[in-house]
Coordinates of C-alpha atoms in Angstrom, one line a residue:
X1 CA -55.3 41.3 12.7
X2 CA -57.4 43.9 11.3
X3 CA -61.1 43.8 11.6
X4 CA -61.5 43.9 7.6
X5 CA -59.2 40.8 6.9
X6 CA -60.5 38.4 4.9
X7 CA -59.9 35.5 6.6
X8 CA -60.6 31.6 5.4
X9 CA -61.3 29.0 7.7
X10 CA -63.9 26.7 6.2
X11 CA -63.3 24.7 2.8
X12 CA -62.8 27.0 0.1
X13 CA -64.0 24.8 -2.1
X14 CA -67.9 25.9 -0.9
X15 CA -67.3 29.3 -2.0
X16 CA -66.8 28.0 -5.8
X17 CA -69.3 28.5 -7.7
X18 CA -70.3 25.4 -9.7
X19 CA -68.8 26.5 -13.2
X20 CA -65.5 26.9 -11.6
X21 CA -65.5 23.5 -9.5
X22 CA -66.2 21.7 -12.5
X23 CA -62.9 23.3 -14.6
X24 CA -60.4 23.0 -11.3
X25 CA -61.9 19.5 -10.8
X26 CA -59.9 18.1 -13.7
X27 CA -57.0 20.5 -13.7
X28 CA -56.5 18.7 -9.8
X29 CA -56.0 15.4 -11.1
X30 CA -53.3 16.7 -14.0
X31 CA -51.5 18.3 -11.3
X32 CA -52.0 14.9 -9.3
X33 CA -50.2 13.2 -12.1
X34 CA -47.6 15.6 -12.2
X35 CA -46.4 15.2 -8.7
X36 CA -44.7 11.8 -9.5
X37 CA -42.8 13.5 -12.3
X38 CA -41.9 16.1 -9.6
X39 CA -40.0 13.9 -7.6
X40 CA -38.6 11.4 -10.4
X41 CA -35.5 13.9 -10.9
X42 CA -34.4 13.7 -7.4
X43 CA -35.1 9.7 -7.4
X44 CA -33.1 9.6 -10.2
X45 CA -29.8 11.4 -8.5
X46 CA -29.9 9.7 -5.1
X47 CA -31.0 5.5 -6.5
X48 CA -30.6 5.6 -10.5
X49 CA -33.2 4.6 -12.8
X50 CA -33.5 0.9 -10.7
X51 CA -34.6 2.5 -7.5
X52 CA -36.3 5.8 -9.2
X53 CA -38.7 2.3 -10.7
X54 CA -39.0 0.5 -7.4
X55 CA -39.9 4.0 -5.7
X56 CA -42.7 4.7 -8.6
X57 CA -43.9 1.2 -8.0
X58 CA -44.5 1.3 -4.1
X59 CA -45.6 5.3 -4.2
X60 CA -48.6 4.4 -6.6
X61 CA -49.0 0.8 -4.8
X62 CA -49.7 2.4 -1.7
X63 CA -51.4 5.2 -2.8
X64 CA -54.0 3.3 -5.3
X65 CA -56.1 1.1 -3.3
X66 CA -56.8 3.2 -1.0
X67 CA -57.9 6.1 -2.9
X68 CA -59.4 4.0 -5.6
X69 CA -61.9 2.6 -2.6
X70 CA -62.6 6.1 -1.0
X71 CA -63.5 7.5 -4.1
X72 CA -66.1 5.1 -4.9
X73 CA -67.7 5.3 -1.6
X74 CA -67.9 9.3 -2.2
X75 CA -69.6 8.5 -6.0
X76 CA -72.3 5.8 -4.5
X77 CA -69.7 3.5 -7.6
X78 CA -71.1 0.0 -6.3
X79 CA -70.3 -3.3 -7.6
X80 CA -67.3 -5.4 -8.3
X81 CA -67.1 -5.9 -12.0
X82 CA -64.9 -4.3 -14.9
X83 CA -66.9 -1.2 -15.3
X84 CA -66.5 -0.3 -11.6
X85 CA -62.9 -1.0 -12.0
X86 CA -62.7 1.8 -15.3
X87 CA -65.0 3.8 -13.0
X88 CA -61.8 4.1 -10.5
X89 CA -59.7 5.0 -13.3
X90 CA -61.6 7.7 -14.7
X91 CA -61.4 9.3 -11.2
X92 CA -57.6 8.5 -10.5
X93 CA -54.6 11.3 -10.6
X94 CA -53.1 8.7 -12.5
X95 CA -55.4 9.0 -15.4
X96 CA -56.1 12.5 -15.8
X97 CA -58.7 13.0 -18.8
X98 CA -57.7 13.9 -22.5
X99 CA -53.6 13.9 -21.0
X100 CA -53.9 10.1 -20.4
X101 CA -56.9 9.5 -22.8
X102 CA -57.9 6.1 -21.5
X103 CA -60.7 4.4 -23.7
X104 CA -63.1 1.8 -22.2
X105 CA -64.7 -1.5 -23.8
X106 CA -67.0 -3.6 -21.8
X107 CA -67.9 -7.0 -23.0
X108 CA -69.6 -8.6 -19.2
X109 CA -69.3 -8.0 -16.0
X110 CA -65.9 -10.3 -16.1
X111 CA -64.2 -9.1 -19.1
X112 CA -63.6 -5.5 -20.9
X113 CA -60.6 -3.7 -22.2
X114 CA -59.3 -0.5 -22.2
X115 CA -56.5 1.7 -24.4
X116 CA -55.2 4.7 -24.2
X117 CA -55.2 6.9 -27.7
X118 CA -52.9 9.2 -26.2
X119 CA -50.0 8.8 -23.2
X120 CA -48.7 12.2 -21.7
X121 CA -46.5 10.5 -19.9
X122 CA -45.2 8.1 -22.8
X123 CA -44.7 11.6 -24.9
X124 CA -42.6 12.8 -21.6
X125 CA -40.8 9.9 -21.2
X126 CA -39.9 8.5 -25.0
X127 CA -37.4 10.9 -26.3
X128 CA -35.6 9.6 -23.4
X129 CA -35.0 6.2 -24.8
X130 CA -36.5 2.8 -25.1
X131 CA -34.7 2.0 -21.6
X132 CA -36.8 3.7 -19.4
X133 CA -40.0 3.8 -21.8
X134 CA -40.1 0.0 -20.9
X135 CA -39.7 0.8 -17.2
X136 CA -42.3 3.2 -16.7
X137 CA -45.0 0.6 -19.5
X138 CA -43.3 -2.5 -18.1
X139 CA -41.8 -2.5 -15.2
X140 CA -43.8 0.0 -13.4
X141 CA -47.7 -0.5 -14.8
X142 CA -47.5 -4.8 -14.6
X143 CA -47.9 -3.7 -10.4
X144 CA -50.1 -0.9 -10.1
X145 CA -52.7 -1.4 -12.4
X146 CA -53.8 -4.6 -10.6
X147 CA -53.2 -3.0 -6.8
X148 CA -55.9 -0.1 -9.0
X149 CA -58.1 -2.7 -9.5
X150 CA -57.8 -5.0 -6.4
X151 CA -59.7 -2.5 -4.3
X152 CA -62.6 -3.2 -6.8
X153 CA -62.2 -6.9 -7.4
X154 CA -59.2 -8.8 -5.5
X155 CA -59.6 -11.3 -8.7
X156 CA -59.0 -8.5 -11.2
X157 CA -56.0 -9.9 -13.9
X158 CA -54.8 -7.3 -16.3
X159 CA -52.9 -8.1 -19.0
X160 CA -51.0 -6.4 -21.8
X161 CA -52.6 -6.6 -25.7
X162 CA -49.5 -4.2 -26.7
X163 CA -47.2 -1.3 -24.9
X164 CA -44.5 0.9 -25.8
X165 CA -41.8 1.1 -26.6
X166 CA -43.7 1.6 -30.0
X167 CA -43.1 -0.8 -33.0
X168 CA -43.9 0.0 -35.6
X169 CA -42.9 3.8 -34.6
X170 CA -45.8 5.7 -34.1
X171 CA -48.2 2.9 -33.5
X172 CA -51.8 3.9 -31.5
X173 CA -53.0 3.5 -29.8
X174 CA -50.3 4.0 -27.5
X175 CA -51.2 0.7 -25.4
X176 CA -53.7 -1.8 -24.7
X177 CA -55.0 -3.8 -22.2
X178 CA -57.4 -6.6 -21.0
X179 CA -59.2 -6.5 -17.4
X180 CA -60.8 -9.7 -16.6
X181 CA -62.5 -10.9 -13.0
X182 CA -61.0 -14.8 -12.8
X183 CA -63.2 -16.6 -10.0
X184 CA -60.8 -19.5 -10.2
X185 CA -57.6 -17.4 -9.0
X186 CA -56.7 -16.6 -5.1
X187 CA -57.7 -13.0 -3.8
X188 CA -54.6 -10.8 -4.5
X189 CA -52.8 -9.5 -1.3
X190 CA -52.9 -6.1 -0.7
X191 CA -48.6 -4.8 -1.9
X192 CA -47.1 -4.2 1.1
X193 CA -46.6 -0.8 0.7
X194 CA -50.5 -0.4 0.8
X195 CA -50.4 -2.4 4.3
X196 CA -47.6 0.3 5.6
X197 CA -49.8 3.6 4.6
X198 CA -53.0 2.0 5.8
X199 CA -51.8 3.5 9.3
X200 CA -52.4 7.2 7.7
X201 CA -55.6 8.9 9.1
X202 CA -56.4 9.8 5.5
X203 CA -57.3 6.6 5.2
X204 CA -60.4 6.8 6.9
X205 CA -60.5 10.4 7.2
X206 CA -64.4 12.0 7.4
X207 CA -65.5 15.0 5.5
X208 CA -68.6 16.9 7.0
X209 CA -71.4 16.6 3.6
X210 CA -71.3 20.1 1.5
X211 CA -72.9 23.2 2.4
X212 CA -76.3 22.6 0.8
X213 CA -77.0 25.5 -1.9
X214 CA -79.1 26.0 -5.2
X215 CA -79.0 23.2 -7.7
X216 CA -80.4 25.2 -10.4
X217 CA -78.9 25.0 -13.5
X218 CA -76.0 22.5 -12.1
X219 CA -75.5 19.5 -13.9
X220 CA -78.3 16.4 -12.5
X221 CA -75.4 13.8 -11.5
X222 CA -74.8 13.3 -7.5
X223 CA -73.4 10.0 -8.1
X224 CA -71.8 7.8 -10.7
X225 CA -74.2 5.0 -9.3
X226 CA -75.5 4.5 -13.0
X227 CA -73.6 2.9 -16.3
X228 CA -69.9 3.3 -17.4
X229 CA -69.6 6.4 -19.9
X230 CA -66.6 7.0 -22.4
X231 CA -65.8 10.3 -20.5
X232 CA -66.7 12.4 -17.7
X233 CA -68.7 15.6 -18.3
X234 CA -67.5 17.4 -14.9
X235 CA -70.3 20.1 -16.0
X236 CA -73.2 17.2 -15.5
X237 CA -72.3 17.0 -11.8
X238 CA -74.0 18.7 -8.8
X239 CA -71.8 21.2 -6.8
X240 CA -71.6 18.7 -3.5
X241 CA -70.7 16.2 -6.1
X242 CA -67.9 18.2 -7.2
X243 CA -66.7 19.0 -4.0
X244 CA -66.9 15.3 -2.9
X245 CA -64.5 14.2 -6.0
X246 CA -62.5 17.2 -5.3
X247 CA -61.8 16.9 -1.5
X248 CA -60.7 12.9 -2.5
X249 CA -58.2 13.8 -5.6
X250 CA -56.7 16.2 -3.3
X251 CA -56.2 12.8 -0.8
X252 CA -55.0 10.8 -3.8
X253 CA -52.4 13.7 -4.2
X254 CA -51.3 13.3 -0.2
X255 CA -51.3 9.9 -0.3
X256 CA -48.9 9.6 -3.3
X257 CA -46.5 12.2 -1.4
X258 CA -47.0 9.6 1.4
X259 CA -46.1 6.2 -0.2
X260 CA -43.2 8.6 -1.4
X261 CA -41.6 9.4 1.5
X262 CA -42.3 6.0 3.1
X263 CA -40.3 4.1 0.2
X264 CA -37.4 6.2 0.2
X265 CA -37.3 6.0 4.0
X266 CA -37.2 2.0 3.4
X267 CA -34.2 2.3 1.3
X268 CA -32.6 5.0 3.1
X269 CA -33.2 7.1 5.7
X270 CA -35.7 9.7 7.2
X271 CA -33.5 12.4 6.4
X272 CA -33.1 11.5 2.7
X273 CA -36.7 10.9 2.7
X274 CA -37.5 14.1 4.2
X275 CA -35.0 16.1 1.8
X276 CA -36.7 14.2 -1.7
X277 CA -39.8 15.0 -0.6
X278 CA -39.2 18.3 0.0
X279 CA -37.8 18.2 -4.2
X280 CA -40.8 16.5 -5.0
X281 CA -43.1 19.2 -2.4
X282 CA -41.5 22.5 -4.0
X283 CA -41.6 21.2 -8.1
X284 CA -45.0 20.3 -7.7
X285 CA -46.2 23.3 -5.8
X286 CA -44.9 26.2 -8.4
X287 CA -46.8 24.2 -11.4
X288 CA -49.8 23.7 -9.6
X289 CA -50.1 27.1 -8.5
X290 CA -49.7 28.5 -11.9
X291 CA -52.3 26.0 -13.0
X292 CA -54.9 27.4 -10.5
X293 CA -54.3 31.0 -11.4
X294 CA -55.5 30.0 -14.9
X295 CA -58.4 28.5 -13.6
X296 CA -59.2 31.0 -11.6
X297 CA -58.2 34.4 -13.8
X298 CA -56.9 35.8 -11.0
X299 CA -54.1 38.5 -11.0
X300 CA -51.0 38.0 -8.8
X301 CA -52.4 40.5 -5.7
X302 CA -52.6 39.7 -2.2
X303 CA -56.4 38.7 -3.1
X304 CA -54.9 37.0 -6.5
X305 CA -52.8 34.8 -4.2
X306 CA -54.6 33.8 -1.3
X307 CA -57.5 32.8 -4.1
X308 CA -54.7 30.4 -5.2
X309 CA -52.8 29.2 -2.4
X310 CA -56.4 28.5 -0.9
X311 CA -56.8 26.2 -3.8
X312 CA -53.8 24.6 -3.6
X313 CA -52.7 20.9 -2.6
X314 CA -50.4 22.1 0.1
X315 CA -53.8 23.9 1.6
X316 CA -56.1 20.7 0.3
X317 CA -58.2 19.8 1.3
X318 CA -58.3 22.2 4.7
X319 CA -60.4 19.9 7.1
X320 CA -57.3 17.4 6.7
X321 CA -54.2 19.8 6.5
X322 CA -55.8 22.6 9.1
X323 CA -55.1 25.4 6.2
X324 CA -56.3 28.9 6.8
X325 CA -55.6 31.7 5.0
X326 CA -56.0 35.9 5.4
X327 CA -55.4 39.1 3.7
X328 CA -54.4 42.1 5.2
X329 CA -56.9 45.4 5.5
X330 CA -54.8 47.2 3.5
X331 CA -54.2 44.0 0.5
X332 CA -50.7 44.6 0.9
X333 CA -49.9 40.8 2.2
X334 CA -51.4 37.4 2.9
X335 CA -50.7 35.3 6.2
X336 CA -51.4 31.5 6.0
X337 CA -51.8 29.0 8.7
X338 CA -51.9 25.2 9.4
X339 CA -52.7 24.0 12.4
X340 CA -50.4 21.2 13.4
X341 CA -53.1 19.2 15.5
X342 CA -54.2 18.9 11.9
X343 CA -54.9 14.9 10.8
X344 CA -52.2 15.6 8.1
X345 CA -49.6 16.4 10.5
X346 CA -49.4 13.4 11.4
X347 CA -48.9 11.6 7.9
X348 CA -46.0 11.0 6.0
X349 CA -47.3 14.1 3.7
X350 CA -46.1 17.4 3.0
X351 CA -47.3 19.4 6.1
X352 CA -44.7 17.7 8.4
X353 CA -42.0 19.6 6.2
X354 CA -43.7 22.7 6.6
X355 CA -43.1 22.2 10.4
X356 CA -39.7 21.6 10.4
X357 CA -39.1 25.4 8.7
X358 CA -39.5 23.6 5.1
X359 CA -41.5 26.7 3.3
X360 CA -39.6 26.4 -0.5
X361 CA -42.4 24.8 -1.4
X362 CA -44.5 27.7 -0.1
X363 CA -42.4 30.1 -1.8
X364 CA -42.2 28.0 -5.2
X365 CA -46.4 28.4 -5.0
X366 CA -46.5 31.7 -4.2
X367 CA -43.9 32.9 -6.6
X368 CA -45.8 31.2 -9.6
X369 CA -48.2 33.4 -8.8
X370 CA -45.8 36.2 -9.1
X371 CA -42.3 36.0 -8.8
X372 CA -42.1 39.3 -6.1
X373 CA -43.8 37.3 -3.4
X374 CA -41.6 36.6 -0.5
X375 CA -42.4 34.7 2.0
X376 CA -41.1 34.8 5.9
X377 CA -42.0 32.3 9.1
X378 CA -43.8 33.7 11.8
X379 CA -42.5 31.9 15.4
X380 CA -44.7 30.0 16.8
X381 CA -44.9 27.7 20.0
X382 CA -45.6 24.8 18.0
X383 CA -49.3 24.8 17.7
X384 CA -49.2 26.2 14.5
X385 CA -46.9 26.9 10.8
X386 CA -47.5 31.0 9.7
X387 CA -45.9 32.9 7.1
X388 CA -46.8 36.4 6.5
X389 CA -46.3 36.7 2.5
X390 CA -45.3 40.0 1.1
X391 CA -44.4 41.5 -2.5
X392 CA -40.6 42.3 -2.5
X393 CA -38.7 44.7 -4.9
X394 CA -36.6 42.1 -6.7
X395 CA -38.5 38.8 -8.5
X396 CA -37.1 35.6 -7.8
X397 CA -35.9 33.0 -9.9
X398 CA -37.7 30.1 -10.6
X399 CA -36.5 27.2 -8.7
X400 CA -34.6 24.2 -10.0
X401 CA -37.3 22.0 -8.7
X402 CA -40.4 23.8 -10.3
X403 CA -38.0 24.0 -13.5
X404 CA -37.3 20.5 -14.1
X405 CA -41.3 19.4 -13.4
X406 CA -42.3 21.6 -16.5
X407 CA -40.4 19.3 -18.9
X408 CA -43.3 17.4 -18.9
X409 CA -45.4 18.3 -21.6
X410 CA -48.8 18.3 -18.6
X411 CA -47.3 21.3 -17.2
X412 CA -48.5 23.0 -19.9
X413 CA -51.2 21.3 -21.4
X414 CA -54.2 22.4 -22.7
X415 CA -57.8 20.5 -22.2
X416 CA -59.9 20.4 -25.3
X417 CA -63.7 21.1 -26.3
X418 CA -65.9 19.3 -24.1
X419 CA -67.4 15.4 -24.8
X420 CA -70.3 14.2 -24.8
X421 CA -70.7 11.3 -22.4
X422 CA -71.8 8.0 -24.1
X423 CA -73.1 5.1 -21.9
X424 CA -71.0 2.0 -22.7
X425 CA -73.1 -1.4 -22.7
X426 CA -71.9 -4.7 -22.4
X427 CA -71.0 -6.0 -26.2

């Protein structure tokens, strides 16, 4: 390697300054959301719509609780009542802000409500048909909102007001719901699938604290230890803060690919689950790296690409995957490495496919980027997964996988002018 590579081996998020940590931050949890339409294709082909449901349920069931606990204990959110529980939604991949524009009402610590005045994923999914509009507002929300919640308050109840499919036509908001804390009722169980993926080390996985580093003129939030507010102002957080929240929705993104692969491997078998996840790996991977690329303004160079790949959830966050990344002397190609005594080699994630020579979804990141980059394995005696990227003559066609994931209309989405964050007291 050439004594003037620029080489990455520490979290790439510390080398963000704090403008750009706070626009990624919210652009990670779209592309969270999107990694469950990623793989909802390929559920569809191998199960039908009854087992693409069942798979959506136990992927977000085991998933949720987890995440939903982790990232409170990163944002000093204490406390057991419904605010805390909102709290865990503003910061989930499944609630991504102004794509699912939850709002919140509290009336005491045991009751509030919350609605969402606009559904991405109700727009994505109703020209299809009342029949699986009811199973994603139905079928699939009645489980995982309360196994959100349980890791907040085991006695959390939610409860429908109203949910699609919409009558009248056009009715908003799009749903409604109650939240209320019953002391009377039994603790809910933790959903089994939550039991089976508590065996992941990202479970308890520890970051080493951010790099200390100038404050000035960075927002005066290190916490969200104070009141519920009607939105999150990303800007109004320190730089460790955003690197906390940023390392965890990069988790919540591995743990979804691992309650993922664990249901389909209960219905199947580890090669099916390995092959959908691979689907679900490669359509996710070309969207999010075009995502990044905006966020970042880079071009589609060597430097262009490692910026994004560096950045990306099959690299995220690198003290769990064992991501590095370089650039060649001359800029002419980019080598990336994960070290497989990494904790996320041994998870039901994304980096085990990497290992056994799955790089589409490599290829699918890198070609978002720009469609000339080829990619090619370097051998290896195990310890390690390389590829030496490169820009080829002839650009490549976008894949099937990363094709069918931009149907949904988040692929593409815009994020508006910023709110203002408005405490929301008891009523």
């Amino acid at each position: 390697m050439a004594a003037r590579d620029r080489i990455v081996n520490s979290d790439p998020l510390e080398s963000l300054d704090h403008a750009r940590l706070a626009r990624l931050l919210p652009d990670l949890l779209l592309i969270g959301q999107l990694i469950d339409r990623a793989g909802m294709p390929a559920l569809l082909g191998e199960f039908g719509v009854d087992g693409m449901r069942d798979v959506a349920i136990e992927e977000w069931q085991a998933a949720s609780p987890h995440y939903t606990r982790r990232m409170k204990e990163a944002l000093s959110i204490t406390g057991d009542g419904v605010a805390e529980i909102f709290k865990g939604f503003q910061l989930d991949v499944g609630a991504p802000p102004e794509f699912m524009d939850f709002r919140y009402a509290v009336t005491d610590h045991d009751h509030g409500e919350f609605w969402l005045d606009h559904c991405g994923a109700l727009m994505d999914v109703e020209p299809m048909g009342d029949r699986l509009v009811t199973t994603m507002c139905h079928d699939i929300e009645d489980p995982t909102f309360p196994a959100t919640a349980l890791a907040t308050n085991p006695r959390a109840v939610v409860e429908p007001v109203h949910r699609p499919p919409r009558s009248p036509e056009g009715r908003t908001p799009h749903c409604h719901w109650t939240v209320r804390i019953d002391p009377d009722s039994e603790p809910a169980a933790w959903p089994e699938p939550a039991v089976e993926s508590a065996s992941s080390r990202l479970i308890d996985f520890a970051f080493e604290p951010p790099e200390p580093r100038d404050t000035t003129g960075e927002g005066p939030r290190d916490d969200y230890a104070g009141p519920l507010l009607t939105d999150l102002s990303f800007p109004e957080f320190t730089a460790a803060a955003l690197v906390r929240m940023t390392r965890e929705v990069y988790l919540q993104m591995h743990l979804l690919a691992v309650g993922f692969h664990q249901s389909v491997r209960r219905r199947s078998d580890a090669e099916t689950a390995d092959r959908l996840l691979a689907y679900q790996a490669t359509g996710i991977a070309g969207v999010a790296a075009g995502r990044i690329r905006d966020v970042l303004g880079v071009e589609g160079d060597a430097h262009g690409l490692a910026a994004v790949l560096d950045l990306h959830p099959l690299a995220g966050p690198t003290a769990y995957t064992g991501y590095s990344s370089s650039v060649s002397g001359d800029g002419a190609s980019v080598t990336v490495t994960w070290d497989t005594a990494a904790d996320a080699f041994a998870d039901d994630t994304w980096m085990p496919l990497l290992a056994r020579d799955g790089l589409r979804p490599l290829a699918a990141a890198a070609q978002a980027v720009d469609p000339h980059w080829t990619v090619e394995r370097v051998p290896s005696d195990g310890s390690r997964v390389e590829a030496v990227l490169r820009l080829g003559d002839v650009p490549a066609k976008e894949s099937d996988e990363v094709a069918v994931t931009r149907i949904s209309t988040g692929a593409a989405f815009d994020f508006g002018p910023a709110r203002t964050p408005l405490p929301i007291t008891p009523v």
